[in-house]
Short mmCIF file of C-alpha atoms in Angstrom, two decimals:
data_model
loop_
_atom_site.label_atom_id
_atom_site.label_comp_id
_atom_site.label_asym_id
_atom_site.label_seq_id
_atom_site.Cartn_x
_atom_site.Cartn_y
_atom_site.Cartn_z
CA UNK A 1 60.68 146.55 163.89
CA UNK A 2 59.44 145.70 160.58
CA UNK A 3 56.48 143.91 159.54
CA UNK A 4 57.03 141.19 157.31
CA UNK A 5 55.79 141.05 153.84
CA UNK A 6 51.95 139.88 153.60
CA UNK A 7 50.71 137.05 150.87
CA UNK A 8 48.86 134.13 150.43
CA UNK A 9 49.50 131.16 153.13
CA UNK A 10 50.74 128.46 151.34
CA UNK A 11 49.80 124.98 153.02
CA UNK A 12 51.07 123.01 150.34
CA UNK A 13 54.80 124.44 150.16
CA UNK A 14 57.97 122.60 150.36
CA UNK A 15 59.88 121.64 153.33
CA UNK A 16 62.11 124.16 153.40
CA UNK A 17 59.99 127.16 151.98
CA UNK A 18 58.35 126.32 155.20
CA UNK A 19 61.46 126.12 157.37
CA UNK A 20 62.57 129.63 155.75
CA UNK A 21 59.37 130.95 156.07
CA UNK A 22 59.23 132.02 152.57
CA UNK A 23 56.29 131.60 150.14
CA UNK A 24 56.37 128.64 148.16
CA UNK A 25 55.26 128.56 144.21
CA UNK A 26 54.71 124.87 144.76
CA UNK A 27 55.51 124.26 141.42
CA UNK A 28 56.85 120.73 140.64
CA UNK A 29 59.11 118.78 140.83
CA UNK A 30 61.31 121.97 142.03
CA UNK A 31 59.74 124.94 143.36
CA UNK A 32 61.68 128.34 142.18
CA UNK A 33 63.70 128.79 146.20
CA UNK A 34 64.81 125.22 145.58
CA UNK A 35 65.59 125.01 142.27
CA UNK A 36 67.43 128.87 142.59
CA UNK A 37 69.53 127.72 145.61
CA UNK A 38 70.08 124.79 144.55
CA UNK A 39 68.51 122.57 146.96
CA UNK A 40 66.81 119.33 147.22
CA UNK A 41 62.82 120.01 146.91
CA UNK A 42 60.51 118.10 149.14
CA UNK A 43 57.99 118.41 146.00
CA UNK A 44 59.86 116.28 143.96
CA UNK A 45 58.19 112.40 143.08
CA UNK A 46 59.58 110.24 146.10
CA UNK A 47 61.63 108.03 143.20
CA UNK A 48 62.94 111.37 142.02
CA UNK A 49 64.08 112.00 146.11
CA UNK A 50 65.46 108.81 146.41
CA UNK A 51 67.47 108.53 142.96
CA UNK A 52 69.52 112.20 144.23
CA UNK A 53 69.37 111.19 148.02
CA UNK A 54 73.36 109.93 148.21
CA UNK A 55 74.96 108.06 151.21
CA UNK A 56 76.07 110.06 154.25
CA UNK A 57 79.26 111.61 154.10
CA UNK A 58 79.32 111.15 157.68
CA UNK A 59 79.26 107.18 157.45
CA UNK A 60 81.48 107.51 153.96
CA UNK A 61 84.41 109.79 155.29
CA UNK A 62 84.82 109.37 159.07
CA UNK A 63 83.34 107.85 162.36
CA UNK A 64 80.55 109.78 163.31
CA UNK A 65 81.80 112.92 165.89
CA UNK A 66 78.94 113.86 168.04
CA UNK A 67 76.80 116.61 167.24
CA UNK A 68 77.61 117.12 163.97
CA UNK A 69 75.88 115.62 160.50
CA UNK A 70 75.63 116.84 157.19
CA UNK A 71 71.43 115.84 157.76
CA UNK A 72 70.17 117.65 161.37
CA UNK A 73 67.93 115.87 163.30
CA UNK A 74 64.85 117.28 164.77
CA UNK A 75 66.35 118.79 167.80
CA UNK A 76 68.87 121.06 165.13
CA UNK A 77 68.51 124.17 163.95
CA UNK A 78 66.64 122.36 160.06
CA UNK A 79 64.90 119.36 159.55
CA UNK A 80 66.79 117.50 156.34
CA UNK A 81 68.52 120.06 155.47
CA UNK A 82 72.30 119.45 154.79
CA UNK A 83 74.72 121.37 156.56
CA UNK A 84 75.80 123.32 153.15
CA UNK A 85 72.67 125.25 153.46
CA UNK A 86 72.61 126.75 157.35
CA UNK A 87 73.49 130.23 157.52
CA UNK A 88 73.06 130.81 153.43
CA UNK A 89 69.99 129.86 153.19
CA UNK A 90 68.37 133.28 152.87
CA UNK A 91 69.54 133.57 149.42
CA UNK A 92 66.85 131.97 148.01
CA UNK A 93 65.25 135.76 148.10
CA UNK A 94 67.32 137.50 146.29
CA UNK A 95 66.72 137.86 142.64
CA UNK A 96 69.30 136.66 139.78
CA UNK A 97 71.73 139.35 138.31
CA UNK A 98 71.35 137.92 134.79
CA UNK A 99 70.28 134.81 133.12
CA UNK A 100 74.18 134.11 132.69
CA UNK A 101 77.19 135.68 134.36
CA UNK A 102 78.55 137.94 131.82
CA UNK A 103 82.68 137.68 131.37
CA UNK A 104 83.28 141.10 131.73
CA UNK A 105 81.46 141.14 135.15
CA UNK A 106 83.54 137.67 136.34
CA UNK A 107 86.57 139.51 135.28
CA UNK A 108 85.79 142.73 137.20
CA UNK A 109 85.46 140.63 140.22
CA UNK A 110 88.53 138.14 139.86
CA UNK A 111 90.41 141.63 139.36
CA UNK A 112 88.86 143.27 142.59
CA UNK A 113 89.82 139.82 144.62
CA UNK A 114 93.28 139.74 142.88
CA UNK A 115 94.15 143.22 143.84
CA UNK A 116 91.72 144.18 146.87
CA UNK A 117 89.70 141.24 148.36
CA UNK A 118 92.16 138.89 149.27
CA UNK A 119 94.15 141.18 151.22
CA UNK A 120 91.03 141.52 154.17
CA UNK A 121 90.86 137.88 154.24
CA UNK A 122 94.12 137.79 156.76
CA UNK A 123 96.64 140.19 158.51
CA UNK A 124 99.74 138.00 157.72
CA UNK A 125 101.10 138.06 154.58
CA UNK A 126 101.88 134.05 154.22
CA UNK A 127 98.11 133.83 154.87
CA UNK A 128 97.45 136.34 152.43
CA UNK A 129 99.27 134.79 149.57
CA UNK A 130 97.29 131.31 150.41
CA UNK A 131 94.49 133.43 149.35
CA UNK A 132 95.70 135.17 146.44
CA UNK A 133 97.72 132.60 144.59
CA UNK A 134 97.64 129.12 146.48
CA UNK A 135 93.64 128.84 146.44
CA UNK A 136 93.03 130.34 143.18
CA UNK A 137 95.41 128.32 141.79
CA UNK A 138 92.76 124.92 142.89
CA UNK A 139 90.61 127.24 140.81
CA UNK A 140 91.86 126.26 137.58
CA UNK A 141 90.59 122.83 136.70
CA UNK A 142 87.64 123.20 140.04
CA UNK A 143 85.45 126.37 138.80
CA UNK A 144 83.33 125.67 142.08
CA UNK A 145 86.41 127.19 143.37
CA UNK A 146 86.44 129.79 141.58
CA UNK A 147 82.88 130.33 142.20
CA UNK A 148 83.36 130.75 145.88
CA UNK A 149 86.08 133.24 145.07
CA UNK A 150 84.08 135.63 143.28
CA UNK A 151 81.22 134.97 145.60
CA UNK A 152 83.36 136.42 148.11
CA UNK A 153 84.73 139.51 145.46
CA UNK A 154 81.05 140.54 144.82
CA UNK A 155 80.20 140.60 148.70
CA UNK A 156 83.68 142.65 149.40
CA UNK A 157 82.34 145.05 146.66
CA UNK A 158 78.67 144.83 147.96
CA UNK A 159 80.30 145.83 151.27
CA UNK A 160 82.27 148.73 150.11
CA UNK A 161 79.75 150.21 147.88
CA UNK A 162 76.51 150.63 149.68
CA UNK A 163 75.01 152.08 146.79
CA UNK A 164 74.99 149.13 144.46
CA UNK A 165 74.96 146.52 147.60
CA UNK A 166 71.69 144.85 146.37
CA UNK A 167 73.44 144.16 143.01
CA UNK A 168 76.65 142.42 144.27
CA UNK A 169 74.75 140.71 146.73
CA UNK A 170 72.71 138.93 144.06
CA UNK A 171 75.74 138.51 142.11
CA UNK A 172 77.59 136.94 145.08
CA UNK A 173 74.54 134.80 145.46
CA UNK A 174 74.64 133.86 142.23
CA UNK A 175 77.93 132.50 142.29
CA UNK A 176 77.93 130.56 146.35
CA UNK A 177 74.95 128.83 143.91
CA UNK A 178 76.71 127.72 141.26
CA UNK A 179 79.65 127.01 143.62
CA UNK A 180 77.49 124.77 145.88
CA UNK A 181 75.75 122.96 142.79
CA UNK A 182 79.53 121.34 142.49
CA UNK A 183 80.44 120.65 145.56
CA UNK A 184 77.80 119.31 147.23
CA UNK A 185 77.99 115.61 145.16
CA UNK A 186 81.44 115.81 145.91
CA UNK A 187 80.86 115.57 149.59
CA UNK A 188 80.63 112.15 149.47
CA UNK A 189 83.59 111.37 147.57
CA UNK A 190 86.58 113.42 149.24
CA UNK A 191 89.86 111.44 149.02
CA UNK A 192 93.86 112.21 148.66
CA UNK A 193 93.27 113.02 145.76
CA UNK A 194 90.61 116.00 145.73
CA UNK A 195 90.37 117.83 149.42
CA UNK A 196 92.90 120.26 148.29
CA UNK A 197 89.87 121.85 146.06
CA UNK A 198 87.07 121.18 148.64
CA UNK A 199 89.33 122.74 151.71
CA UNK A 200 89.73 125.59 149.62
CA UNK A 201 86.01 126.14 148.17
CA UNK A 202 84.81 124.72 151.79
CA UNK A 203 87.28 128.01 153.50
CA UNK A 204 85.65 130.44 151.33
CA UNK A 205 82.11 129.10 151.79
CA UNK A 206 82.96 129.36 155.79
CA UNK A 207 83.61 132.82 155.32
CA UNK A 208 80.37 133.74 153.19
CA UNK A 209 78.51 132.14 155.89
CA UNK A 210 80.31 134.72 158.28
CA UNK A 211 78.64 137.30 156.12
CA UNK A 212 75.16 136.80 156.80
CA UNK A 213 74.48 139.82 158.84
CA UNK A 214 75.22 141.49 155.89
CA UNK A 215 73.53 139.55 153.05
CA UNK A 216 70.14 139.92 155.59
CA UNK A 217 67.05 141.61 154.44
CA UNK A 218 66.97 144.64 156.03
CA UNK A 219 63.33 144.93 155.88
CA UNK A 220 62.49 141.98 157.87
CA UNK A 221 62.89 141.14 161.56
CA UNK A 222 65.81 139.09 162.49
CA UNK A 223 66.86 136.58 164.64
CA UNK A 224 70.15 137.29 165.89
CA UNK A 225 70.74 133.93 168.33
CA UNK A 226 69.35 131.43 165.53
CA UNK A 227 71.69 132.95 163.07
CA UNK A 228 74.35 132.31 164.78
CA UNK A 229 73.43 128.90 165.86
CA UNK A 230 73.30 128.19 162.10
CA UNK A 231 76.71 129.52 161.65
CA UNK A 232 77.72 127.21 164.82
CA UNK A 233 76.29 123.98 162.65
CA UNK A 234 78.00 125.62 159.58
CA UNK A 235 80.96 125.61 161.17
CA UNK A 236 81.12 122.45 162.47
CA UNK A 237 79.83 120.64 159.45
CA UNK A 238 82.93 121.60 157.46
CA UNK A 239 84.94 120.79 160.13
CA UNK A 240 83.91 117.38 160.53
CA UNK A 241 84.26 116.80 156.53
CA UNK A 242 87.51 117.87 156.30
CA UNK A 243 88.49 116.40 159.48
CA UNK A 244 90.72 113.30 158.31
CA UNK A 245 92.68 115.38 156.00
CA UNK A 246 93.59 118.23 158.49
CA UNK A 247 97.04 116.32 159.33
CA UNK A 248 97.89 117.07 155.67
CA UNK A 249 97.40 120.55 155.73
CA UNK A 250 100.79 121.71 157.73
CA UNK A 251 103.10 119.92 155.00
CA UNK A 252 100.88 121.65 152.08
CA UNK A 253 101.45 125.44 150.58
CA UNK A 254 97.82 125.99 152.66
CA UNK A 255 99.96 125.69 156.39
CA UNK A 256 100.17 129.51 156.52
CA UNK A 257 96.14 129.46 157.32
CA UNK A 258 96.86 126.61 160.31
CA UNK A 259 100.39 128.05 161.56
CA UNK A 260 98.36 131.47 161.68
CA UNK A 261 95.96 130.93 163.48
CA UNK A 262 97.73 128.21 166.46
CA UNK A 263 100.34 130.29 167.20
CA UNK A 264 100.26 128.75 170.43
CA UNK A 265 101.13 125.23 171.07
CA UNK A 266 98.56 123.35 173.86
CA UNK A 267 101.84 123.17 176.66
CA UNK A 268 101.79 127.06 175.93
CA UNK A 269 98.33 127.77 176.36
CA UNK A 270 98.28 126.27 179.74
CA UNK A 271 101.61 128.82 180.97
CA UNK A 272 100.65 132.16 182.11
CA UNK A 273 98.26 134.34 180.66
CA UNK A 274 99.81 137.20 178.18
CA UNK A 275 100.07 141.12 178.49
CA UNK A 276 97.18 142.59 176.77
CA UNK A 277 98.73 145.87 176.57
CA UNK A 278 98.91 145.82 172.64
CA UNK A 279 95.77 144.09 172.00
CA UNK A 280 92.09 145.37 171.44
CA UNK A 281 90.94 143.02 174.48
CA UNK A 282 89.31 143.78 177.72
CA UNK A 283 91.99 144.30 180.45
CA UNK A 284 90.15 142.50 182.69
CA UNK A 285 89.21 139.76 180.58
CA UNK A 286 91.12 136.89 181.77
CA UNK A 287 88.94 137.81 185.52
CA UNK A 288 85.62 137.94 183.84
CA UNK A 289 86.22 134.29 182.33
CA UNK A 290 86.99 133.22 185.69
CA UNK A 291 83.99 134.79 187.15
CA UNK A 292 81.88 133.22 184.44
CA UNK A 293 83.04 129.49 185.57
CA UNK A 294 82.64 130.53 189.53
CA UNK A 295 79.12 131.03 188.43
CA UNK A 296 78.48 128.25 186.29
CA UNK A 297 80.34 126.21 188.61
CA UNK A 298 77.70 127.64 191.68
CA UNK A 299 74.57 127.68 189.60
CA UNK A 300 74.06 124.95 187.21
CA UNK A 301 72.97 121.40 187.79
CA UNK A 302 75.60 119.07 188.50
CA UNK A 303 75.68 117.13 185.28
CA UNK A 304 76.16 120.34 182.72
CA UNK A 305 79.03 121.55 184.50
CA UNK A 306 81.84 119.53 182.71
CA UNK A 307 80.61 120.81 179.47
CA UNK A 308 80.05 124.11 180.34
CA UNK A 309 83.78 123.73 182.02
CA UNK A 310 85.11 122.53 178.73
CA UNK A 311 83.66 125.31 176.88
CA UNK A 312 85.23 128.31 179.20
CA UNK A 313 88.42 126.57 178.67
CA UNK A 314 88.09 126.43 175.14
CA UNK A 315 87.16 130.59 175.77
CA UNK A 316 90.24 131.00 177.81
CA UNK A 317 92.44 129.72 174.88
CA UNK A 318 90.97 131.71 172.51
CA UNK A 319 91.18 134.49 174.59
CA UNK A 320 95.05 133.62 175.14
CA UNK A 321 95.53 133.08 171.29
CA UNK A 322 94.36 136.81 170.68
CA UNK A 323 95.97 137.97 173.30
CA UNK A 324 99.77 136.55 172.21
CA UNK A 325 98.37 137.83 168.50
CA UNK A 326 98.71 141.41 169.79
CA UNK A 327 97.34 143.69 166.72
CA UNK A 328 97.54 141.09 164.25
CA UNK A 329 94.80 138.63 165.11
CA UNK A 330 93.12 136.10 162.90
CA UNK A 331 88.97 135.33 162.81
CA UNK A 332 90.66 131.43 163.07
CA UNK A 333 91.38 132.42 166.64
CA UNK A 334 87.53 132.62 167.16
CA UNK A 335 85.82 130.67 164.70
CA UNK A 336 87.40 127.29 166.08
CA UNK A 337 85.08 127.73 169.56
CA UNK A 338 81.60 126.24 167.60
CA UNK A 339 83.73 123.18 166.90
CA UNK A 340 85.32 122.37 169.83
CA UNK A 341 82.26 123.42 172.48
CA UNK A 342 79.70 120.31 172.99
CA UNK A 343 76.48 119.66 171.20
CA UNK A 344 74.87 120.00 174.26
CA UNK A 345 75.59 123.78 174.65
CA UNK A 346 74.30 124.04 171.31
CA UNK A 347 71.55 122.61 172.18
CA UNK A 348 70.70 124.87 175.41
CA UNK A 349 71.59 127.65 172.92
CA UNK A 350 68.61 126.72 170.82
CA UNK A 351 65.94 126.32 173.48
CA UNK A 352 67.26 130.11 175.11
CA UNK A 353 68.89 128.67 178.31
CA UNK A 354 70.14 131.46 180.65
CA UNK A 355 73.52 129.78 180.96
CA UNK A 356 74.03 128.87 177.55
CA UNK A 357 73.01 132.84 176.50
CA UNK A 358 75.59 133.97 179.73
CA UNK A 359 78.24 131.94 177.82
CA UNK A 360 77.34 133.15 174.37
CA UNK A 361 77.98 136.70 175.47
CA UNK A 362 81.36 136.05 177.06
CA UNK A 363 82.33 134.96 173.53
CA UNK A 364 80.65 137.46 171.75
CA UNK A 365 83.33 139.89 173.56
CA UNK A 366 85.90 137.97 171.22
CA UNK A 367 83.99 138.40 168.27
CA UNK A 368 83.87 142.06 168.79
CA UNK A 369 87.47 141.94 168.28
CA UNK A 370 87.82 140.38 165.09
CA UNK A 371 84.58 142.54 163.71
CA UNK A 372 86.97 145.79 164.26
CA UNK A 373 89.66 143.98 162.20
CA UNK A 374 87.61 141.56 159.67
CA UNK A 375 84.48 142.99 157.46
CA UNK A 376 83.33 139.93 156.96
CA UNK A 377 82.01 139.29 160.07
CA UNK A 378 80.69 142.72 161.20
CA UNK A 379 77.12 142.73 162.44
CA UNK A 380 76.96 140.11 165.17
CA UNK A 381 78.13 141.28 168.16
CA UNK A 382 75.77 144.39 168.41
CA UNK A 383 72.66 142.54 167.41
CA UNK A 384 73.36 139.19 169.42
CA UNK A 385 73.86 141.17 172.76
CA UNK A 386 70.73 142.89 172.28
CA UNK A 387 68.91 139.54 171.90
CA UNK A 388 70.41 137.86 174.84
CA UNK A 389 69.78 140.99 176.72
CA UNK A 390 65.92 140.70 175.87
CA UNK A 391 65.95 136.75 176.90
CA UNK A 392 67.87 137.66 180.21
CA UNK A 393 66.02 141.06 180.71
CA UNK A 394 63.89 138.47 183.55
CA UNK A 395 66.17 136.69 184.98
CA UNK A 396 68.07 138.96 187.37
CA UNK A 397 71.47 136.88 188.57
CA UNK A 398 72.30 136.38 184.40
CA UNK A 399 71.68 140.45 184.12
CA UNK A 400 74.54 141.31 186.65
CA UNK A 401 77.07 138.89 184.76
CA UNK A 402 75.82 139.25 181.41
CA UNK A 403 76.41 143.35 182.01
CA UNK A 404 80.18 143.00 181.75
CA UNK A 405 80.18 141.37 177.88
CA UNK A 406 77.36 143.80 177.16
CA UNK A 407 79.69 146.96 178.06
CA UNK A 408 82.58 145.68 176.32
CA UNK A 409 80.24 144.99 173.21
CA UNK A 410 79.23 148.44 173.30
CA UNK A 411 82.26 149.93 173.98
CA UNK A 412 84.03 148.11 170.77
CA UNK A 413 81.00 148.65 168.57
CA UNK A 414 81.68 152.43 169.05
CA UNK A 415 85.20 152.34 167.57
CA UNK A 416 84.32 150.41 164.54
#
């Protein structure tokens, strides 16, 4: 494993130079991670705090939903940190491209998304046009959207050329910047009249968070189980923001991403289970779930079980979702899990429980799937099983059950 880089301790850095464990300049009022990533510094005068500090969209937009808020609290993943930054955070290393984005690189990259990118965004085609015409089309008069878009180009092209990856990952950086710089103040202020444009920068930001594996450092050690933690809170921040105008979405030209994804209704899910025989599943998945809530069921203390209960459900449907899906799954079919399991299992995630790590693996197994069919989320599985492995490698009645999701791990990491 590498070493990390050596330098001077700073003792004076900013809040979040110290929660990224980067070296702070300390410079005032914005030190140069802050001011690059556009976040708020902890250096800057506490009028100068208070006068950008705006009202919670929580309390603004929707009763609170538990769990979730756009500030963590000291048992989250960040301390004041708003949701916008977990799981793109590490940015903040990565050098600018230029001083100013030069046209003829914006319209290399609108080009590549026009004609490449947007097509490994989805499998069905009405999703796929959502992302080539609907959402740009938001981009017009809302350049954050646009920003996100190319943001996403750069790290397609960063992705397929490995040559010039650290270039189009500064580039993409550049742009989920600039992007973020716009939306954020909007946060407080969605209404009718402008969540078409945050839905559609918010979908493309959920998708660059997706990428961190990729956008990682590959000198420096990792932490595989806090990523995706931070990807968990991601998740469910821009799920609670857009929350009261989800109803909308079905009698929009954006349906194509719901209908795509819930191709099951609820009354279905609970019918029999479907053939797997065209799908990239485990056979003998639908047992192992059931084996995972025998032993949950026989193992943990009394009060966890109904959440823990909840969340193998919530597995079982997902699994039942792909399944139906056949070849032509969508990452939807996965990524809704962090929003529906409790806060509580997030919580036992954090602190390394053995049942909350069990769990984690059984739905790593789905996210296998979707890395052989999405790029944007390759690099989890592999690394995440390792790291529960190490925290289970003591415990021997996790080992036997967490052996299962670690073979089928392996097994579809091989075929990638």
């Amino acid at each position: 494993m590498a070493t990390r880089r050596s330098h001077k301790k700073s003792r004076n850095g900013c809040t979040e130079c110290k929660r990224r464990k980067v070296k702070c300049d300390e410079k005032r009022p914005s030190c140069f991670n802050c001011t690059r990533l556009s976040v708020l510094c902890s250096l800057r005068p506490a009028e100068s705090l208070s006068a950008h500090t705006s009202p919670s969209v929580i309390s603004s937009i929707s009763p609170p939903v538990e769990g979730v808020a756009l500030t963590t609290n000291e048992s989250g993943p960040a301390t004041s940190v708003d949701f916008t930054q977990l799981a793109i955070a590490t940015d903040a290393d990565r050098p600018l491209p230029f001083s100013s984005p030069a046209w003829g690189r914006e319209l290399e990259l609108m080009h590549h998304y026009s004609t490449c990118t947007y097509k490994t965004l989805a499998l069905r085609s009405d999703m796929q046009y959502v992302w080539k015409t609907v959402i740009p089309e938001e981009g017009y008069n809302n350049p954050f959207v646009m920003h996100g878009l190319l943001a996403l180009s750069a790290a397609h092209k960063a992705y397929l050329l490995p040559s010039e990856r650290e270039t189009y990952l500064s580039i993409s950086a550049y742009h989920q910047s600039l992007g973020l710089e716009a939306f954020r103040p909007l946060l407080s202020e969605i209404s009718k009249d402008n969540w078409k444009p945050m839905f559609c920068y918010a979908s493309t930001v959920a998708l660059y968070a997706c990428l961190l594996p990729a956008r990682l450092d590959k000198a420096k050690a990792s932490a595989p189980i806090a990523e995706i933690l931070e990807l968990f809170r991601f998740v469910r921040g821009i799920q609670l923001v857009l929350q009261p105008f989800v109803e909308f979405l079905p009698m929009t030209r954006f349906s194509p991403l719901v209908q795509g994804v819930w191709i099951m209704n609820p009354c279905q899910m609970e019918e029999c289970e479907p053939s797997l025989e065209e799908s990239l599943l485990p056979k003998d998945i639908f047992e192992k779930l059931a084996k995972l809530r025998s032993f949950l069921q026989s193992n943990m203390p009394f009060t966890s079980i109904p959440d823990y209960e909840a969340a193998v459900s919530e597995l079982v449907n997902a699994t039942k979702l792909i399944g139906h899906a056949g070849l032509h799954v969508e990452c939807g079919m996965v990524l809704f899990w962090p929003y529906v399991i409790s806060e509580t299992i997030l919580n036992d995630i954090q602190a390394l429980d053995p049942y909350a790590l069990l769990l984690l693996s059984h739905y790593i197994v789905l996210l296998m799937v979707m890395e052989a069919r999405f790029w944007f989320i390759k690099g989890w599985g592999i690394r995440l099983l390792a790291d529960i492995n190490v925290q289970l490698s003591n415990c021997q009645p996790f080992i036997d059950i967490v052996k299962w999701p670690s073979e089928q791990v392996y097994n579809l990491y091989k075929y990638q």
